[in-house]
Structure formats: structure tokens, C-alpha cells
mmCIF file of C-alpha atoms in Angstrom:
data_model
loop_
_atom_site.group_PDB
_atom_site.id
_atom_site.type_symbol
_atom_site.label_atom_id
_atom_site.label_comp_id
_atom_site.label_asym_id
_atom_site.label_seq_id
_atom_site.Cartn_x
_atom_site.Cartn_y
_atom_site.Cartn_z
ATOM 1 C CA MET U 12 12.008 50.247 -91.723
ATOM 2 C CA ARG U 13 8.712 48.002 -90.946
ATOM 3 C CA ASN U 14 7.332 46.462 -88.115
ATOM 4 C CA ARG U 15 7.651 42.936 -87.991
ATOM 5 C CA GLY U 16 4.608 40.969 -85.840
ATOM 6 C CA PHE U 17 0.457 40.564 -86.155
ATOM 7 C CA THR U 18 -1.867 42.499 -86.499
ATOM 8 C CA ILE U 19 -5.166 42.890 -85.092
ATOM 9 C CA ILE U 20 -7.259 41.425 -87.694
ATOM 10 C CA GLU U 21 -4.418 37.537 -88.176
ATOM 11 C CA LEU U 22 -5.235 37.600 -84.179
ATOM 12 C CA VAL U 23 -8.663 38.090 -84.138
ATOM 13 C CA ILE U 24 -9.084 35.761 -86.714
ATOM 14 C CA THR U 25 -6.501 32.612 -85.542
ATOM 15 C CA VAL U 26 -8.318 33.116 -82.311
ATOM 16 C CA GLY U 27 -11.749 32.559 -83.552
ATOM 17 C CA ILE U 28 -10.750 29.594 -85.662
ATOM 18 C CA ILE U 29 -9.048 27.873 -82.588
ATOM 19 C CA SER U 30 -12.458 28.567 -80.493
ATOM 20 C CA LEU U 31 -14.374 26.919 -83.780
ATOM 21 C CA LEU U 32 -11.940 23.720 -82.925
ATOM 22 C CA ALA U 33 -12.049 23.586 -79.191
ATOM 23 C CA THR U 34 -15.923 24.270 -79.786
ATOM 24 C CA ALA U 35 -15.657 20.838 -81.964
ATOM 25 C CA ALA U 36 -12.971 19.330 -79.766
ATOM 26 C CA VAL U 37 -15.370 19.334 -76.321
ATOM 27 C CA PRO U 38 -18.776 16.451 -77.170
ATOM 28 C CA SER U 39 -15.927 14.809 -78.778
ATOM 29 C CA ALA U 40 -14.238 14.293 -75.527
ATOM 30 C CA GLN U 41 -17.559 14.156 -73.208
ATOM 31 C CA LEU U 42 -18.876 11.299 -75.279
ATOM 32 C CA VAL U 43 -15.047 9.697 -74.982
ATOM 33 C CA TYR U 44 -15.508 10.159 -71.217
ATOM 34 C CA GLN U 45 -18.860 8.542 -71.040
ATOM 35 C CA ARG U 46 -17.519 5.297 -73.191
ATOM 36 C CA GLU U 47 -14.823 5.045 -71.276
ATOM 37 C CA ARG U 48 -16.903 4.842 -67.890
ATOM 38 C CA GLU U 49 -19.109 2.790 -69.370
ATOM 39 C CA SER U 50 -16.492 0.230 -70.218
ATOM 40 C CA GLU U 51 -15.494 0.169 -66.419
ATOM 41 C CA LEU U 52 -18.915 -0.107 -65.978
ATOM 42 C CA ARG U 53 -19.855 -3.447 -68.158
ATOM 43 C CA VAL U 54 -15.945 -4.822 -66.246
ATOM 44 C CA SER U 55 -17.296 -4.187 -63.188
ATOM 45 C CA LEU U 56 -20.518 -6.024 -63.811
ATOM 46 C CA ARG U 57 -18.352 -9.166 -64.966
ATOM 47 C CA THR U 58 -16.998 -9.086 -62.227
ATOM 48 C CA ILE U 59 -18.815 -9.198 -59.535
ATOM 49 C CA ARG U 60 -21.239 -11.427 -61.089
ATOM 50 C CA ALA U 61 -18.465 -13.948 -61.788
ATOM 51 C CA ALA U 62 -17.607 -13.687 -57.978
ATOM 52 C CA ILE U 63 -21.624 -14.130 -57.324
ATOM 53 C CA ASP U 64 -21.833 -17.084 -59.498
ATOM 54 C CA ALA U 65 -18.564 -19.019 -58.139
ATOM 55 C CA TYR U 66 -20.313 -18.034 -54.692
ATOM 56 C CA LYS U 67 -22.777 -20.149 -55.566
ATOM 57 C CA ARG U 68 -21.285 -22.712 -57.360
ATOM 58 C CA ALA U 69 -18.649 -23.225 -54.243
ATOM 59 C CA SER U 70 -21.899 -23.568 -51.822
ATOM 60 C CA ASP U 71 -23.596 -26.079 -54.565
ATOM 61 C CA SER U 72 -20.797 -27.904 -53.995
ATOM 62 C CA GLY U 73 -20.172 -27.940 -50.727
ATOM 63 C CA ARG U 74 -17.408 -25.555 -49.807
ATOM 64 C CA ILE U 75 -19.414 -23.302 -48.402
ATOM 65 C CA LYS U 76 -21.746 -24.194 -45.597
ATOM 66 C CA LYS U 77 -25.199 -23.664 -46.187
ATOM 67 C CA GLU U 78 -28.528 -23.240 -44.690
ATOM 68 C CA LEU U 79 -31.912 -25.234 -45.418
ATOM 69 C CA ASP U 80 -33.542 -22.378 -46.249
ATOM 70 C CA LYS U 81 -31.312 -20.214 -47.628
ATOM 71 C CA SER U 82 -30.392 -20.248 -51.498
ATOM 72 C CA GLY U 83 -26.080 -20.043 -51.196
ATOM 73 C CA TYR U 84 -25.953 -16.789 -52.731
ATOM 74 C CA PRO U 85 -23.258 -14.632 -51.004
ATOM 75 C CA PRO U 86 -25.025 -12.486 -47.953
ATOM 76 C CA ASP U 87 -24.086 -9.500 -48.898
ATOM 77 C CA LEU U 88 -21.254 -7.647 -51.675
ATOM 78 C CA GLN U 89 -18.392 -7.546 -48.740
ATOM 79 C CA SER U 90 -18.145 -11.317 -48.019
ATOM 80 C CA LEU U 91 -17.307 -11.816 -51.178
ATOM 81 C CA VAL U 92 -13.936 -9.696 -50.523
ATOM 82 C CA ASP U 93 -13.393 -11.018 -46.695
ATOM 83 C CA GLY U 94 -13.824 -14.787 -47.721
ATOM 84 C CA VAL U 95 -15.875 -17.818 -46.341
ATOM 85 C CA ASP U 96 -15.033 -20.817 -44.254
ATOM 86 C CA ASP U 97 -13.947 -23.544 -46.636
ATOM 87 C CA ALA U 98 -15.835 -26.063 -45.090
ATOM 88 C CA ALA U 99 -13.780 -28.801 -47.551
ATOM 89 C CA SER U 100 -10.846 -27.640 -45.686
ATOM 90 C CA ALA U 101 -9.893 -29.905 -43.592
ATOM 91 C CA LYS U 102 -7.134 -27.200 -41.341
ATOM 92 C CA GLU U 103 -9.325 -25.181 -39.652
ATOM 93 C CA GLY U 104 -9.817 -21.651 -40.760
ATOM 94 C CA VAL U 105 -8.843 -22.054 -43.380
ATOM 95 C CA LYS U 106 -11.051 -19.033 -46.067
ATOM 96 C CA ILE U 107 -12.384 -19.047 -49.724
ATOM 97 C CA TYR U 108 -11.865 -15.378 -51.482
ATOM 98 C CA PHE U 109 -13.321 -14.814 -54.661
ATOM 99 C CA LEU U 110 -12.511 -10.683 -55.362
ATOM 100 C CA ARG U 111 -9.863 -9.234 -54.371
ATOM 101 C CA ARG U 112 -11.642 -5.984 -53.833
ATOM 102 C CA LEU U 113 -14.983 -5.024 -54.738
ATOM 103 C CA PRO U 114 -15.358 -2.554 -58.062
ATOM 104 C CA ARG U 115 -17.082 0.798 -57.291
ATOM 105 C CA ASP U 116 -19.427 1.974 -59.488
ATOM 106 C CA PRO U 117 -18.497 4.442 -62.136
ATOM 107 C CA PHE U 118 -21.617 6.305 -62.170
ATOM 108 C CA TRP U 119 -21.736 6.595 -58.941
ATOM 109 C CA PRO U 120 -21.635 10.750 -57.876
ATOM 110 C CA ASP U 121 -19.689 10.507 -53.884
ATOM 111 C CA ALA U 122 -16.168 8.748 -54.455
ATOM 112 C CA THR U 123 -16.530 8.182 -50.836
ATOM 113 C CA THR U 124 -19.306 5.739 -50.272
ATOM 114 C CA PRO U 125 -17.623 2.470 -49.635
ATOM 115 C CA ALA U 126 -17.758 0.562 -53.068
ATOM 116 C CA ALA U 127 -20.626 -1.577 -51.388
ATOM 117 C CA ASP U 128 -22.573 0.854 -51.289
ATOM 118 C CA THR U 129 -22.535 1.897 -55.384
ATOM 119 C CA TRP U 130 -24.176 -0.692 -56.214
ATOM 120 C CA GLY U 131 -27.725 -2.065 -56.476
ATOM 121 C CA LEU U 132 -29.037 -5.246 -55.513
ATOM 122 C CA ARG U 133 -31.554 -7.652 -56.741
ATOM 123 C CA SER U 134 -31.761 -10.835 -54.137
ATOM 124 C CA TYR U 135 -32.496 -14.527 -55.598
ATOM 125 C CA SER U 136 -36.299 -14.278 -54.427
ATOM 126 C CA SER U 137 -37.302 -10.942 -56.305
ATOM 127 C CA PRO U 138 -38.779 -10.808 -59.828
ATOM 128 C CA PRO U 139 -36.294 -9.385 -62.451
ATOM 129 C CA ASP U 140 -38.587 -6.436 -63.716
ATOM 130 C CA ASP U 141 -38.242 -4.909 -60.349
ATOM 131 C CA PRO U 142 -34.840 -5.948 -58.143
ATOM 132 C CA GLN U 143 -35.265 -5.698 -54.265
ATOM 133 C CA PRO U 144 -32.594 -6.250 -52.053
ATOM 134 C CA GLY U 145 -33.216 -9.364 -49.064
ATOM 135 C CA ASP U 146 -31.425 -11.909 -47.556
ATOM 136 C CA ASP U 147 -28.700 -12.487 -50.327
ATOM 137 C CA VAL U 148 -27.515 -11.044 -53.692
ATOM 138 C CA TYR U 149 -28.376 -12.702 -56.544
ATOM 139 C CA ASP U 150 -27.828 -9.780 -58.667
ATOM 140 C CA VAL U 151 -26.326 -6.197 -58.597
ATOM 141 C CA HIS U 152 -26.890 -3.585 -61.101
ATOM 142 C CA SER U 153 -26.214 0.222 -61.706
ATOM 143 C CA ARG U 154 -27.547 2.511 -59.680
ATOM 144 C CA SER U 155 -27.408 5.392 -61.858
ATOM 145 C CA SER U 156 -31.041 6.920 -63.275
ATOM 146 C CA ARG U 157 -28.834 7.646 -66.708
ATOM 147 C CA THR U 158 -29.155 6.214 -69.889
ATOM 148 C CA GLY U 159 -26.295 4.914 -71.503
ATOM 149 C CA LEU U 160 -24.993 5.908 -75.453
ATOM 150 C CA ASN U 161 -26.860 2.288 -76.995
ATOM 151 C CA GLY U 162 -30.331 3.805 -75.241
ATOM 152 C CA VAL U 163 -30.610 1.662 -72.102
ATOM 153 C CA PRO U 164 -30.674 2.316 -68.748
ATOM 154 C CA TYR U 165 -27.586 1.697 -66.712
ATOM 155 C CA ARG U 166 -30.143 0.238 -64.283
ATOM 156 C CA ASP U 167 -30.565 -2.442 -66.474
ATOM 157 C CA TRP U 168 -26.973 -3.214 -67.493
#
């Protein structure tokens, strides 16, 4: 009676084919992962920038008290979440909120860092080619030193 089963050569060939397919799939999976993180970065930047612009509009329309020597941009990112007093409201203690929560920079390596500390900040008085934090938050950028799939550093997005 003949034994049923696989020979050692058949097993070696099968393992070789599977490892070849796995080797081809790993770079593709890494590319998909990086694209997902880049998409998350785009959405986070748009969300924060839209909230900063809404704060500025509210400041310019008189809904937020502004000192004469200030730009009208938020003093920090956390104030977008915590809210600010509505100067146009007749009731005391009414606040205007611009974000429910502050998104994190998806390329920040430490998950325990508060979300506000993961972003690079640019103040209104800072030049665009050398963004520096200051008295207000005019813009945000990723602090990652990596470059995107499009060839542009994440810092410049």
C-alpha cells in the first residue's frame, strides 16, 4: 500500500513560494500604512487650521475680547478645545468652542505625549520659511523630520 502525504521536496517548494509572496507583500503593506498616516496628517492639519481660522473670525467680529496689541489668533492650541468666553453673549459664562478634541500628529513617536505638544507651532510674527512659536498660534506643522511619499517633508505640509 502506498503512503499518502507530501514529500520533503514538495514542502520545501511550497514554503519557498509562500516566503516569496510574503516578501513581495511586506513593502506593499508598509506603503499602505504610510499612506494612511499621511491621510490622517492631512485631515488633522485641516481640522486644526480651520479651528484657528474660526477663532480669528470670531475675534475679528468681536465675539472674543482682543487686546489692541494682539493679533486675534489663539494663544495656544488648548484654548481651541477649552473654549473662550463669548463677549457677544448677554449671559455670563457662555463659551465658544472650536474643537471637541485636539488631534495628534500621527508621526509623533511617543503616544503618551499630550496632543498639543506633538505639533510644531508658528506665531503670526514668525516668517513662513522659519516657523517659530510665539505669543499666538497662527499655524501648525508636523515636527517629523521624515519626507512624504510626494517628496515634500511633513514639516512643510
